[in-house]
PDB file of C-alpha atoms in Angstrom:
ATOM      1  CA  MET M   1     -24.585  95.861 105.402  1.00 40.00           C
ATOM      2  CA  THR M   2     -28.293  97.134 104.903  1.00 47.00           C
ATOM      3  CA  ALA M   3     -31.010  96.130 106.462  1.00 44.00           C
ATOM      4  CA  PHE M   4     -32.027  94.234 102.332  1.00 47.00           C
ATOM      5  CA  PHE M   5     -29.066  92.202 103.393  1.00 49.00           C
ATOM      6  CA  ARG M   6     -29.429  91.505 106.750  1.00 43.00           C
ATOM      7  CA  GLY M   7     -32.202  89.830 106.373  1.00 47.00           C
ATOM      8  CA  LEU M   8     -31.439  87.646 103.459  1.00 54.00           C
ATOM      9  CA  ARG M   9     -29.665  84.397 103.255  1.00 55.00           C
ATOM     10  CA  ILE M  10     -26.576  86.090 101.902  1.00 51.00           C
ATOM     11  CA  ALA M  11     -25.592  87.906 105.491  1.00 43.00           C
ATOM     12  CA  GLY M  12     -25.262  84.458 106.636  1.00 44.00           C
ATOM     13  CA  LEU M  13     -22.823  83.219 103.642  1.00 46.00           C
ATOM     14  CA  MET M  14     -21.301  86.947 104.595  1.00 46.00           C
ATOM     15  CA  ALA M  15     -20.905  85.641 108.408  1.00 43.00           C
ATOM     16  CA  ALA M  16     -18.740  82.680 107.288  1.00 45.00           C
ATOM     17  CA  ALA M  17     -16.582  84.286 105.488  1.00 45.00           C
ATOM     18  CA  CYS M  18     -15.726  86.710 107.688  1.00 48.00           C
ATOM     19  CA  LEU M  19     -14.244  84.027 109.637  1.00 43.00           C
ATOM     20  CA  THR M  20     -10.684  84.800 109.092  1.00 43.00           C
ATOM     21  CA  LEU M  21      -7.731  85.856 110.682  1.00 42.00           C
ATOM     22  CA  SER M  22      -6.975  88.448 107.572  1.00 47.00           C
ATOM     23  CA  GLY M  23     -10.743  89.320 106.725  1.00 52.00           C
ATOM     24  CA  CYS M  24     -13.256  89.178 104.398  1.00 58.00           C
ATOM     25  CA  LEU M  25     -12.988  86.306 101.918  1.00 65.00           C
ATOM     26  CA  SER M  26     -14.346  87.212  98.504  1.00 80.00           C
ATOM     27  CA  MET M  27     -18.127  86.529  97.816  1.00 83.00           C
ATOM     28  CA  LYS M  28     -19.107  87.122  94.167  1.00 87.00           C
ATOM     29  CA  PHE M  29     -22.556  86.508  93.357  1.00 89.00           C
ATOM     30  CA  TYR M  30     -24.053  84.872  89.438  1.00 90.00           C
ATOM     31  CA  VAL M  31     -26.556  84.540  88.022  1.00 91.00           C
ATOM     32  CA  ASP M  32     -28.604  81.206  87.263  1.00 91.00           C
ATOM     33  CA  PRO M  33     -29.089  81.750  83.116  1.00 91.00           C
ATOM     34  CA  ALA M  34     -31.507  78.887  83.174  1.00 92.00           C
ATOM     35  CA  LEU M  35     -34.691  80.969  82.451  1.00 93.00           C
ATOM     36  CA  PRO M  36     -35.278  83.193  79.352  1.00 92.00           C
ATOM     37  CA  LEU M  37     -34.547  86.828  79.085  1.00 92.00           C
ATOM     38  CA  VAL M  38     -37.879  88.087  77.975  1.00 95.00           C
ATOM     39  CA  SER M  39     -37.190  91.368  76.132  1.00 94.00           C
ATOM     40  CA  LYS M  40     -40.342  93.291  76.132  1.00 92.00           C
ATOM     41  CA  SER M  41     -41.194  93.025  72.035  1.00 92.00           C
ATOM     42  CA  GLU M  42     -42.262  90.128  73.262  1.00 94.00           C
ATOM     43  CA  LEU M  43     -44.540  90.873  76.352  1.00 93.00           C
ATOM     44  CA  LEU M  44     -46.914  92.755  73.759  1.00 87.00           C
ATOM     45  CA  PRO M  45     -49.334  94.254  76.026  1.00 88.00           C
ATOM     46  CA  PRO M  46     -53.215  93.890  75.157  1.00 88.00           C
ATOM     47  CA  PRO M  47     -54.514  96.748  72.387  1.00 87.00           C
ATOM     48  CA  SER M  48     -56.599  98.628  75.352  1.00 87.00           C
ATOM     49  CA  PRO M  49     -54.049  98.648  78.585  1.00 90.00           C
ATOM     50  CA  GLN M  50     -55.709  98.654  81.835  1.00 90.00           C
ATOM     51  CA  PRO M  51     -54.570 100.332  84.857  1.00 92.00           C
ATOM     52  CA  THR M  52     -53.385  98.073  87.783  1.00 94.00           C
ATOM     53  CA  HIS M  53     -52.441  97.931  91.333  1.00 94.00           C
ATOM     54  CA  VAL M  54     -48.584  96.022  92.711  1.00 96.00           C
ATOM     55  CA  LEU M  55     -49.096  94.295  95.113  1.00 95.00           C
ATOM     56  CA  PHE M  56     -45.482  93.220  96.244  1.00 97.00           C
ATOM     57  CA  GLU M  57     -44.155  91.077  99.438  1.00 97.00           C
ATOM     58  CA  PHE M  58     -40.445  88.909  99.801  1.00 95.00           C
ATOM     59  CA  ARG M  59     -40.189  86.148 102.201  1.00 94.00           C
ATOM     60  CA  THR M  60     -37.247  84.279 103.283  1.00 90.00           C
ATOM     61  CA  LYS M  61     -37.854  80.134 103.557  1.00 89.00           C
ATOM     62  CA  GLY M  62     -41.876  81.106 103.767  1.00 92.00           C
ATOM     63  CA  ASN M  63     -41.290  83.564 105.873  1.00 93.00           C
ATOM     64  CA  ALA M  64     -42.350  87.351 105.434  1.00 94.00           C
ATOM     65  CA  ASN M  65     -38.903  89.528 105.322  1.00 93.00           C
ATOM     66  CA  THR M  66     -40.780  93.219 105.774  1.00 92.00           C
ATOM     67  CA  SER M  67     -37.042  94.505 104.894  1.00 91.00           C
ATOM     68  CA  ALA M  68     -36.178  92.616 101.455  1.00 90.00           C
ATOM     69  CA  THR M  69     -39.854  94.239 101.040  1.00 93.00           C
ATOM     70  CA  ALA M  70     -39.347  97.202 101.725  1.00 92.00           C
ATOM     71  CA  GLU M  71     -36.038  97.713  99.710  1.00 90.00           C
ATOM     72  CA  LEU M  72     -36.751  95.886  96.464  1.00 92.00           C
ATOM     73  CA  ARG M  73     -41.424  96.960  96.148  1.00 94.00           C
ATOM     74  CA  GLY M  74     -39.297  99.986  94.142  1.00 94.00           C
ATOM     75  CA  GLN M  75     -38.013  97.250  91.489  1.00 94.00           C
ATOM     76  CA  ALA M  76     -40.308  95.170  91.371  1.00 96.00           C
ATOM     77  CA  ILE M  77     -43.206  98.059  90.567  1.00 96.00           C
ATOM     78  CA  ALA M  78     -40.642  99.455  88.323  1.00 96.00           C
ATOM     79  CA  ALA M  79     -40.092  96.470  86.184  1.00 97.00           C
ATOM     80  CA  VAL M  80     -44.333  96.419  85.881  1.00 97.00           C
ATOM     81  CA  ALA M  81     -44.646  99.871  84.922  1.00 96.00           C
ATOM     82  CA  GLU M  82     -41.566  98.985  82.085  1.00 96.00           C
ATOM     83  CA  SER M  83     -43.863  95.677  80.988  1.00 95.00           C
ATOM     84  CA  GLY M  84     -45.880  98.599  78.778  1.00 94.00           C
ATOM     85  CA  ILE M  85     -48.417  95.777  80.011  1.00 95.00           C
ATOM     86  CA  PHE M  86     -51.074  98.186  82.086  1.00 94.00           C
ATOM     87  CA  SER M  87     -52.063 101.844  81.381  1.00 92.00           C
ATOM     88  CA  SER M  88     -50.773 102.631  84.668  1.00 92.00           C
ATOM     89  CA  ILE M  89     -49.687 101.019  88.615  1.00 92.00           C
ATOM     90  CA  ALA M  90     -52.888 102.994  90.149  1.00 83.00           C
ATOM     91  CA  PRO M  91     -52.577 103.463  93.656  1.00 78.00           C
ATOM     92  CA  ALA M  92     -54.616 101.084  95.954  1.00 69.00           C
ATOM     93  CA  ALA M  93     -57.520 102.828  97.849  1.00 62.00           C
ATOM     94  CA  ASP M  94     -57.973 105.140  94.089  1.00 65.00           C
ATOM     95  CA  ASP M  95     -58.899 103.706  90.853  1.00 70.00           C
ATOM     96  CA  ARG M  96     -61.850 100.733  91.925  1.00 73.00           C
ATOM     97  CA  THR M  97     -61.677  99.631  88.139  1.00 77.00           C
ATOM     98  CA  ALA M  98     -57.706  98.637  88.118  1.00 88.00           C
ATOM     99  CA  GLY M  99     -56.884  95.115  87.813  1.00 92.00           C
ATOM    100  CA  GLN M 100     -54.770  93.666  91.043  1.00 94.00           C
ATOM    101  CA  LEU M 101     -51.201  92.237  90.524  1.00 96.00           C
ATOM    102  CA  LYS M 102     -50.292  90.242  94.073  1.00 97.00           C
ATOM    103  CA  ILE M 103     -46.216  88.966  93.103  1.00 98.00           C
ATOM    104  CA  THR M 104     -44.854  86.968  95.774  1.00 98.00           C
ATOM    105  CA  ILE M 105     -40.922  86.536  95.845  1.00 96.00           C
ATOM    106  CA  ASP M 106     -39.833  83.712  98.122  1.00 94.00           C
ATOM    107  CA  ASN M 107     -36.001  82.697  98.959  1.00 91.00           C
ATOM    108  CA  VAL M 108     -35.453  79.387  99.568  1.00 87.00           C
ATOM    109  CA  VAL M 109     -32.790  77.073 100.153  1.00 78.00           C
ATOM    110  CA  ILE M 110     -31.379  74.578  97.839  1.00 78.00           C
ATOM    111  CA  THR M 111     -27.245  74.088  98.990  1.00 65.00           C
ATOM    112  CA  ASP M 112     -28.165  72.872 101.783  1.00 56.00           C
ATOM    113  CA  ASN M 113     -25.569  73.816 104.862  1.00 53.00           C
ATOM    114  CA  ALA M 114     -23.903  77.042 103.337  1.00 48.00           C
ATOM    115  CA  ALA M 115     -23.188  78.050 106.556  1.00 44.00           C
ATOM    116  CA  ALA M 116     -21.491  75.118 107.486  1.00 44.00           C
ATOM    117  CA  LYS M 117     -19.819  75.203 103.625  1.00 46.00           C
ATOM    118  CA  GLY M 118     -18.589  79.183 104.268  1.00 40.00           C
ATOM    119  CA  PHE M 119     -17.207  78.192 108.090  1.00 40.00           C
ATOM    120  CA  GLY M 120     -14.917  75.413 106.411  1.00 41.00           C
ATOM    121  CA  THR M 121     -13.775  78.024 103.872  1.00 36.00           C
ATOM    122  CA  GLY M 122     -13.354  80.251 106.017  1.00 41.00           C
ATOM    123  CA  LEU M 123     -10.893  77.879 108.741  1.00 45.00           C
ATOM    124  CA  THR M 124      -8.627  77.324 105.270  1.00 43.00           C
ATOM    125  CA  LEU M 125      -8.199  80.661 105.540  1.00 44.00           C
ATOM    126  CA  GLY M 126      -9.786  80.884 101.251  1.00 44.00           C
ATOM    127  CA  LEU M 127      -7.217  78.084 100.042  1.00 49.00           C
ATOM    128  CA  ALA M 128     -10.789  75.586  99.983  1.00 53.00           C
ATOM    129  CA  GLY M 129     -13.177  77.878  98.373  1.00 63.00           C
ATOM    130  CA  SER M 130     -17.300  76.834  98.237  1.00 74.00           C
ATOM    131  CA  GLN M 131     -20.354  77.184  96.139  1.00 78.00           C
ATOM    132  CA  VAL M 132     -23.530  77.408  97.104  1.00 82.00           C
ATOM    133  CA  THR M 133     -27.166  78.300  95.213  1.00 85.00           C
ATOM    134  CA  ASP M 134     -30.457  80.517  96.607  1.00 87.00           C
ATOM    135  CA  GLY M 135     -33.449  79.763  94.570  1.00 90.00           C
ATOM    136  CA  TYR M 136     -36.420  81.923  94.397  1.00 93.00           C
ATOM    137  CA  VAL M 137     -39.559  81.142  93.335  1.00 94.00           C
ATOM    138  CA  CYS M 138     -41.681  84.017  92.099  1.00 97.00           C
ATOM    139  CA  ASN M 139     -46.267  83.375  92.389  1.00 98.00           C
ATOM    140  CA  VAL M 140     -47.924  86.046  90.336  1.00 98.00           C
ATOM    141  CA  GLU M 141     -52.187  86.489  90.513  1.00 98.00           C
ATOM    142  CA  TYR M 142     -54.041  89.047  88.380  1.00 97.00           C
ATOM    143  CA  VAL M 143     -56.874  89.575  89.271  1.00 95.00           C
ATOM    144  CA  HIS M 144     -59.702  91.831  87.269  1.00 91.00           C
ATOM    145  CA  GLY M 145     -63.278  91.632  86.865  1.00 85.00           C
ATOM    146  CA  GLY M 146     -63.675  88.099  88.742  1.00 88.00           C
ATOM    147  CA  LYS M 147     -61.539  86.147  87.155  1.00 92.00           C
ATOM    148  CA  THR M 148     -57.906  84.998  88.318  1.00 96.00           C
ATOM    149  CA  THR M 149     -55.148  84.040  86.309  1.00 97.00           C
ATOM    150  CA  SER M 150     -51.846  82.173  88.132  1.00 98.00           C
ATOM    151  CA  THR M 151     -48.153  81.926  87.899  1.00 98.00           C
ATOM    152  CA  THR M 152     -45.200  80.797  89.388  1.00 97.00           C
ATOM    153  CA  VAL M 153     -42.104  81.393  87.476  1.00 96.00           C
ATOM    154  CA  LYS M 154     -38.226  80.122  89.903  1.00 94.00           C
ATOM    155  CA  HIS M 155     -34.870  80.966  89.626  1.00 93.00           C
ATOM    156  CA  ALA M 156     -31.649  81.130  90.756  1.00 90.00           C
ATOM    157  CA  LEU M 157     -28.338  82.893  92.257  1.00 89.00           C
ATOM    158  CA  HIS M 158     -25.513  81.058  92.958  1.00 87.00           C
ATOM    159  CA  THR M 159     -22.288  82.773  95.814  1.00 86.00           C
ATOM    160  CA  THR M 160     -18.790  81.554  95.354  1.00 85.00           C
ATOM    161  CA  ILE M 161     -16.647  82.120  98.262  1.00 80.00           C
ATOM    162  CA  GLY M 162     -13.212  82.075  98.633  1.00 74.00           C
ATOM    163  CA  ASN M 163     -11.011  80.785  95.530  1.00 71.00           C
ATOM    164  CA  HIS M 164     -13.867  79.486  93.764  1.00 69.00           C
ATOM    165  CA  SER M 165     -14.134  78.868  90.450  1.00 72.00           C
ATOM    166  CA  ALA M 166     -16.642  81.230  89.341  1.00 68.00           C
ATOM    167  CA  PRO M 167     -19.399  78.793  87.019  1.00 75.00           C
ATOM    168  CA  MET M 168     -19.599  77.722  83.428  1.00 75.00           C
ATOM    169  CA  GLY M 169     -19.711  81.016  81.331  1.00 82.00           C
ATOM    170  CA  LEU M 170     -20.904  83.425  84.366  1.00 84.00           C
ATOM    171  CA  THR M 171     -19.819  86.942  84.797  1.00 88.00           C
ATOM    172  CA  ALA M 172     -20.066  88.011  88.542  1.00 90.00           C
ATOM    173  CA  MET M 173     -22.111  91.181  89.627  1.00 89.00           C
ATOM    174  CA  PRO M 174     -22.549  92.971  93.030  1.00 89.00           C
ATOM    175  CA  ALA M 175     -24.835  91.522  94.981  1.00 86.00           C
ATOM    176  CA  ARG M 176     -28.223  94.224  94.760  1.00 87.00           C
ATOM    177  CA  ASP M 177     -27.132  94.037  90.749  1.00 91.00           C
ATOM    178  CA  ALA M 178     -27.866  90.843  90.516  1.00 91.00           C
ATOM    179  CA  LEU M 179     -30.726  89.836  93.462  1.00 89.00           C
ATOM    180  CA  ASN M 180     -32.082  92.903  90.342  1.00 91.00           C
ATOM    181  CA  GLN M 181     -31.605  91.275  88.132  1.00 93.00           C
ATOM    182  CA  ILE M 182     -33.694  88.610  88.874  1.00 94.00           C
ATOM    183  CA  VAL M 183     -36.777  90.167  90.500  1.00 95.00           C
ATOM    184  CA  GLN M 184     -37.064  92.196  86.572  1.00 96.00           C
ATOM    185  CA  GLN M 185     -36.446  88.235  85.007  1.00 96.00           C
ATOM    186  CA  MET M 186     -39.401  86.587  86.527  1.00 97.00           C
ATOM    187  CA  ILE M 187     -41.564  89.445  86.802  1.00 98.00           C
ATOM    188  CA  TRP M 188     -41.502  89.296  83.164  1.00 98.00           C
ATOM    189  CA  ASN M 189     -41.771  86.031  82.657  1.00 97.00           C
ATOM    190  CA  ALA M 190     -44.432  86.286  84.960  1.00 98.00           C
ATOM    191  CA  LEU M 191     -46.473  88.444  82.456  1.00 97.00           C
ATOM    192  CA  LYS M 192     -45.409  86.391  79.783  1.00 97.00           C
ATOM    193  CA  ASP M 193     -47.164  83.576  80.898  1.00 97.00           C
ATOM    194  CA  LEU M 194     -49.874  85.458  81.805  1.00 97.00           C
ATOM    195  CA  ASN M 195     -50.347  87.515  79.173  1.00 94.00           C
ATOM    196  CA  LYS M 196     -49.807  83.839  77.031  1.00 94.00           C
ATOM    197  CA  GLN M 197     -52.627  82.680  78.897  1.00 94.00           C
ATOM    198  CA  ASN M 198     -55.331  86.284  78.022  1.00 92.00           C
ATOM    199  CA  ALA M 199     -54.997  87.595  81.741  1.00 93.00           C
ATOM    200  CA  PHE M 200     -55.581  90.969  80.316  1.00 90.00           C
ATOM    201  CA  ALA M 201     -57.490  90.886  77.257  1.00 80.00           C
ATOM    202  CA  LYS M 202     -60.510  92.913  78.365  1.00 70.00           C
ATOM    203  CA  GLU M 203     -63.499  91.374  78.637  1.00 59.00           C
TER     204      GLU M 203
END
């Protein structure tokens, strides 16, 4: 298990699921379908794309999570670059004319007492499965030319432990793939919303 997963609430669920005499119970991860999938064609870059700095931070229940930030920063920057909205991702100290895109993702608890639910599943050796849900709140702020525009996007990850049925209509994914999808979906939805607010139009 990487330092990244040790820093997330998923780690606590994994530990709870391992409290059996027969080894770890299976855990499956599902990306919530409520947030729309945004295609690149919907992002509509401005006529004259500008460079931007990208500042990224991951938090767990409001507290800075340095290991998760380090693990997911590359994915976040790649999502911004692949959007096509900016001409380039500028190094922080290089281009003083570039805008600044600040992205903060906070992993918040939705399902109460998740560890206790996982522990109960472990005591029944997986016969009684359980499901928990993690929420993600993505705040994105863009500053350029003295103008600040911001938006907030919310997402969720469902985790089943033991013999629990899958959420209706959803397909299980590896934990890392699910989190990468959540990061990209939130960032692209945020960029689409900022675009609607004319955040990237050159003054």
